[in-house]
């Protein structure tokens, strides 16, 4: 089945140690999103790619970066994780010109 | 400013009872409205969406929602709740501009009593 896949589902890192979260989609969507969802809060958009064009939200910290090497894959890099970055990270995709985003299962990040 | 408000943080209903989850939005352009459900530790699953046309939309799992432009509301309803409906429910608003960015409400946690 076509879907959005996130790996790993659970990630533990140490304070200040760089970490990369992975997302892939088999839907051939040209738009991909990364959301951060802290405990008991709404998902908050960090950035998105429209094709190869990167769009950063104004309040996304510089600590967060993203790469999209091809249509299917998108990575979230956290350069120096702090305790406040512990959250669920959700990846989503959609076809440009449509309006429905499809979400992956998320990666739960723990920072020790 | 664009925003979504879900006034109820937590709702408890008895199994078999009816359910209504409230959602109010503020959006400058024609809104595209969504309801997503999230089970613990899982991603978001789309329940239903409204873009235009009939203001009463049907979704999966027996859910429906009604768009009321005059009240800026998009409330989610289900006539008879099942124990498996216990989850977090998010209302979201978006549009075709701005890369289709979604703005989510704070969510409503639904508990179901046996």
Tab-separated table of C-alpha atoms in Angstrom:
chain	number	residue	atom	x	y	z
A	1	UNK	CA	0.000	0.000	0.000
A	2	UNK	CA	1.141	3.506	-0.744
A	3	UNK	CA	2.015	5.269	2.437
A	4	UNK	CA	4.224	7.598	4.446
A	5	UNK	CA	6.935	5.774	6.386
A	6	UNK	CA	8.989	7.144	9.226
A	7	UNK	CA	12.109	5.587	10.702
A	8	UNK	CA	12.861	4.991	13.401
A	9	UNK	CA	9.613	5.031	15.358
A	10	UNK	CA	11.503	5.762	18.568
A	11	UNK	CA	14.807	7.599	18.772
A	12	UNK	CA	16.877	8.326	21.847
A	13	UNK	CA	19.727	10.795	21.677
A	14	UNK	CA	21.930	12.648	24.090
A	15	UNK	CA	21.852	16.336	24.794
A	16	UNK	CA	23.828	18.072	22.040
A	17	UNK	CA	24.353	14.940	19.922
A	18	UNK	CA	23.170	15.405	16.311
A	19	UNK	CA	20.295	13.218	15.228
A	20	UNK	CA	18.575	12.545	11.906
A	21	UNK	CA	15.012	11.409	11.435
A	22	UNK	CA	13.904	9.831	8.188
A	23	UNK	CA	10.705	9.985	6.151
A	24	UNK	CA	9.814	8.338	2.900
A	25	UNK	CA	6.633	8.180	0.884
A	26	UNK	CA	5.486	5.903	-1.889
A	27	UNK	CA	2.672	8.217	-2.954
A	28	UNK	CA	4.818	10.128	-5.464
A	29	UNK	CA	3.812	13.364	-3.748
A	30	UNK	CA	5.818	16.459	-4.542
A	31	UNK	CA	5.135	18.250	-1.246
A	32	UNK	CA	6.537	16.997	2.060
A	33	UNK	CA	6.179	18.438	5.545
A	34	UNK	CA	7.791	18.109	8.950
A	35	UNK	CA	5.745	18.846	12.071
A	36	UNK	CA	6.794	18.902	15.697
A	37	UNK	CA	4.240	17.796	18.274
A	38	UNK	CA	5.065	18.202	21.924
A	39	UNK	CA	3.170	16.345	24.579
A	40	UNK	CA	-0.529	17.258	24.699
A	41	UNK	CA	-0.058	19.964	22.069
A	42	UNK	CA	-1.086	20.480	18.473
A	43	UNK	CA	1.306	19.612	15.665
A	44	UNK	CA	3.363	22.615	14.640
A	45	UNK	CA	4.790	22.970	11.158
A	46	UNK	CA	8.576	23.281	11.051
A	47	UNK	CA	9.112	23.443	7.286
A	48	UNK	CA	8.039	21.951	4.005
A	49	UNK	CA	9.380	21.172	0.564
A	50	UNK	CA	7.449	21.945	-2.570
A	51	UNK	CA	9.399	19.875	-5.047
A	52	UNK	CA	12.967	20.990	-4.313
A	53	UNK	CA	11.968	24.354	-2.910
A	54	UNK	CA	12.529	24.535	0.823
A	55	UNK	CA	10.125	26.651	2.900
A	56	UNK	CA	11.068	27.336	6.487
A	57	UNK	CA	8.534	28.579	9.016
A	58	UNK	CA	9.578	31.895	10.526
A	59	UNK	CA	9.741	30.562	14.075
A	60	UNK	CA	11.557	27.301	13.348
A	61	UNK	CA	14.842	27.301	15.300
A	62	UNK	CA	18.101	27.238	13.325
A	63	UNK	CA	18.895	23.999	15.129
A	64	UNK	CA	16.484	22.250	12.778
A	65	UNK	CA	17.489	21.526	9.202
A	66	UNK	CA	16.059	19.400	6.448
A	67	UNK	CA	17.214	17.614	3.329
A	68	UNK	CA	15.263	16.190	0.447
A	69	UNK	CA	17.597	14.210	-1.806
A	70	UNK	CA	14.798	12.967	-4.048
A	71	UNK	CA	11.002	12.961	-4.352
A	72	UNK	CA	10.517	10.040	-2.016
A	73	UNK	CA	12.783	10.885	0.898
A	74	UNK	CA	12.982	13.748	3.341
A	75	UNK	CA	15.218	14.022	6.420
A	76	UNK	CA	15.001	16.107	9.550
A	77	UNK	CA	18.363	16.963	11.099
A	78	UNK	CA	18.593	18.322	14.614
A	79	UNK	CA	22.108	19.665	14.977
A	80	UNK	CA	22.318	20.002	18.738
A	81	UNK	CA	19.237	18.605	20.434
A	82	UNK	CA	18.168	20.189	23.665
A	83	UNK	CA	15.809	18.800	26.270
A	84	UNK	CA	13.087	21.022	24.823
A	85	UNK	CA	13.320	19.239	21.484
A	86	UNK	CA	11.896	16.037	22.905
A	87	UNK	CA	8.691	15.526	20.959
A	88	UNK	CA	6.873	13.481	18.368
A	89	UNK	CA	8.009	14.414	14.866
A	90	UNK	CA	5.440	13.885	12.159
A	91	UNK	CA	6.129	13.735	8.450
A	92	UNK	CA	3.366	14.324	5.926
A	93	UNK	CA	3.046	14.536	2.172
A	94	UNK	CA	0.575	15.688	-0.413
A	95	UNK	CA	0.295	16.109	-4.123
A	96	UNK	CA	0.724	19.697	-5.233
A	97	UNK	CA	-2.581	21.295	-6.153
A	98	UNK	CA	-4.531	19.034	-3.816
A	99	UNK	CA	-5.440	19.759	-0.247
A	100	UNK	CA	-5.123	16.590	1.786
A	101	UNK	CA	-1.957	15.777	3.692
A	102	UNK	CA	-1.155	12.180	4.520
A	103	UNK	CA	0.736	11.593	7.734
A	104	UNK	CA	3.274	9.032	8.767
A	105	UNK	CA	3.162	7.306	12.170
A	106	UNK	CA	5.692	9.699	13.664
A	107	UNK	CA	9.057	9.372	15.389
A	108	UNK	CA	9.133	9.845	19.149
A	109	UNK	CA	12.381	11.606	20.059
A	110	UNK	CA	13.766	11.407	23.578
A	111	UNK	CA	16.689	13.614	24.607
A	112	UNK	CA	18.704	12.476	27.619
B	1	UNK	CA	-4.689	35.949	12.391
B	2	UNK	CA	-5.312	32.389	11.344
B	3	UNK	CA	-6.243	30.076	14.184
B	4	UNK	CA	-8.278	27.088	15.231
B	5	UNK	CA	-9.924	26.741	18.608
B	6	UNK	CA	-11.135	23.516	20.116
B	7	UNK	CA	-12.810	24.643	23.337
B	8	UNK	CA	-12.969	21.217	24.961
B	9	UNK	CA	-9.646	19.763	26.050
B	10	UNK	CA	-11.129	16.535	27.303
B	11	UNK	CA	-14.546	14.931	26.824
B	12	UNK	CA	-15.881	11.714	28.329
B	13	UNK	CA	-18.921	9.981	26.859
B	14	UNK	CA	-20.570	6.649	27.487
B	15	UNK	CA	-20.332	3.972	24.846
B	16	UNK	CA	-23.367	4.208	22.588
B	17	UNK	CA	-23.975	7.866	23.375
B	18	UNK	CA	-23.793	10.605	20.781
B	19	UNK	CA	-20.743	12.823	20.417
B	20	UNK	CA	-20.078	16.357	19.272
B	21	UNK	CA	-16.598	17.887	19.245
B	22	UNK	CA	-16.445	21.615	18.703
B	23	UNK	CA	-14.142	23.498	16.387
B	24	UNK	CA	-14.054	27.214	15.591
B	25	UNK	CA	-11.673	28.770	13.123
B	26	UNK	CA	-10.381	32.121	12.001
B	27	UNK	CA	-9.086	32.234	8.457
B	28	UNK	CA	-8.831	35.094	6.005
B	29	UNK	CA	-9.625	33.237	2.826
B	30	UNK	CA	-11.995	30.420	1.974
B	31	UNK	CA	-11.067	27.742	4.482
B	32	UNK	CA	-10.359	24.142	3.803
B	33	UNK	CA	-11.275	22.256	6.960
B	34	UNK	CA	-10.162	18.902	8.267
B	35	UNK	CA	-10.641	16.568	11.190
B	36	UNK	CA	-7.838	14.179	12.082
B	37	UNK	CA	-7.738	11.476	14.742
B	38	UNK	CA	-4.628	10.368	16.604
B	39	UNK	CA	-4.385	7.229	18.698
B	40	UNK	CA	-1.712	7.179	21.425
B	41	UNK	CA	1.789	7.055	19.968
B	42	UNK	CA	0.478	7.103	16.407
B	43	UNK	CA	0.354	9.529	13.519
B	44	UNK	CA	-2.678	11.434	12.306
B	45	UNK	CA	-5.449	9.773	10.346
B	46	UNK	CA	-7.797	11.872	8.237
B	47	UNK	CA	-11.440	11.481	9.282
B	48	UNK	CA	-13.040	13.915	6.867
B	49	UNK	CA	-12.560	17.190	5.053
B	50	UNK	CA	-14.567	20.085	3.711
B	51	UNK	CA	-13.595	22.154	0.700
B	52	UNK	CA	-16.874	23.337	-0.806
B	53	UNK	CA	-20.398	22.257	-1.648
B	54	UNK	CA	-22.634	20.404	0.752
B	55	UNK	CA	-21.911	21.725	4.235
B	56	UNK	CA	-22.529	18.345	5.868
B	57	UNK	CA	-19.677	16.001	5.092
B	58	UNK	CA	-19.395	12.327	5.840
B	59	UNK	CA	-16.179	10.694	6.897
B	60	UNK	CA	-14.781	7.366	7.904
B	61	UNK	CA	-15.764	5.395	10.999
B	62	UNK	CA	-19.276	6.881	11.024
B	63	UNK	CA	-18.183	10.466	11.678
B	64	UNK	CA	-19.696	13.532	10.082
B	65	UNK	CA	-19.065	17.256	10.353
B	66	UNK	CA	-21.042	20.343	9.510
B	67	UNK	CA	-19.536	23.546	8.175
B	68	UNK	CA	-21.319	26.675	9.372
B	69	UNK	CA	-19.801	29.751	7.793
B	70	UNK	CA	-21.888	32.187	9.869
B	71	UNK	CA	-20.521	30.660	13.065
B	72	UNK	CA	-17.015	29.911	11.739
B	73	UNK	CA	-17.501	26.402	13.022
B	74	UNK	CA	-16.821	22.880	11.827
B	75	UNK	CA	-18.102	20.558	14.537
B	76	UNK	CA	-17.535	16.817	14.415
B	77	UNK	CA	-20.342	14.449	15.296
B	78	UNK	CA	-21.013	10.774	15.707
B	79	UNK	CA	-24.426	9.359	16.626
B	80	UNK	CA	-23.154	6.388	18.623
B	81	UNK	CA	-19.657	6.221	20.060
B	82	UNK	CA	-17.683	2.987	20.251
B	83	UNK	CA	-14.940	2.250	22.779
B	84	UNK	CA	-12.436	2.201	19.919
B	85	UNK	CA	-13.169	5.880	19.236
B	86	UNK	CA	-11.178	6.882	22.308
B	87	UNK	CA	-8.337	9.022	20.917
B	88	UNK	CA	-7.200	12.607	20.378
B	89	UNK	CA	-9.094	14.574	17.759
B	90	UNK	CA	-7.614	17.534	15.917
B	91	UNK	CA	-9.413	20.106	13.825
B	92	UNK	CA	-7.294	21.874	11.226
B	93	UNK	CA	-7.681	24.644	8.693
B	94	UNK	CA	-5.646	25.233	5.585
B	95	UNK	CA	-5.706	26.543	2.083
B	96	UNK	CA	-4.204	26.067	-1.300
B	97	UNK	CA	-1.817	28.936	-0.782
B	98	UNK	CA	1.184	28.891	1.511
B	99	UNK	CA	2.113	25.384	0.442
B	100	UNK	CA	-1.085	24.024	1.886
B	101	UNK	CA	0.035	24.713	5.433
B	102	UNK	CA	-2.287	23.275	8.082
B	103	UNK	CA	-3.061	25.092	11.296
B	104	UNK	CA	-4.191	22.732	14.012
B	105	UNK	CA	-6.335	23.237	17.048
B	106	UNK	CA	-5.090	22.116	20.440
B	107	UNK	CA	-6.961	18.858	20.195
B	108	UNK	CA	-9.765	17.225	22.165
B	109	UNK	CA	-9.069	14.032	24.027
B	110	UNK	CA	-12.032	11.672	23.943
B	111	UNK	CA	-12.529	9.044	26.625
B	112	UNK	CA	-15.273	6.437	26.306
B	113	UNK	CA	-16.907	4.900	29.380
B	114	UNK	CA	-18.170	1.335	29.120
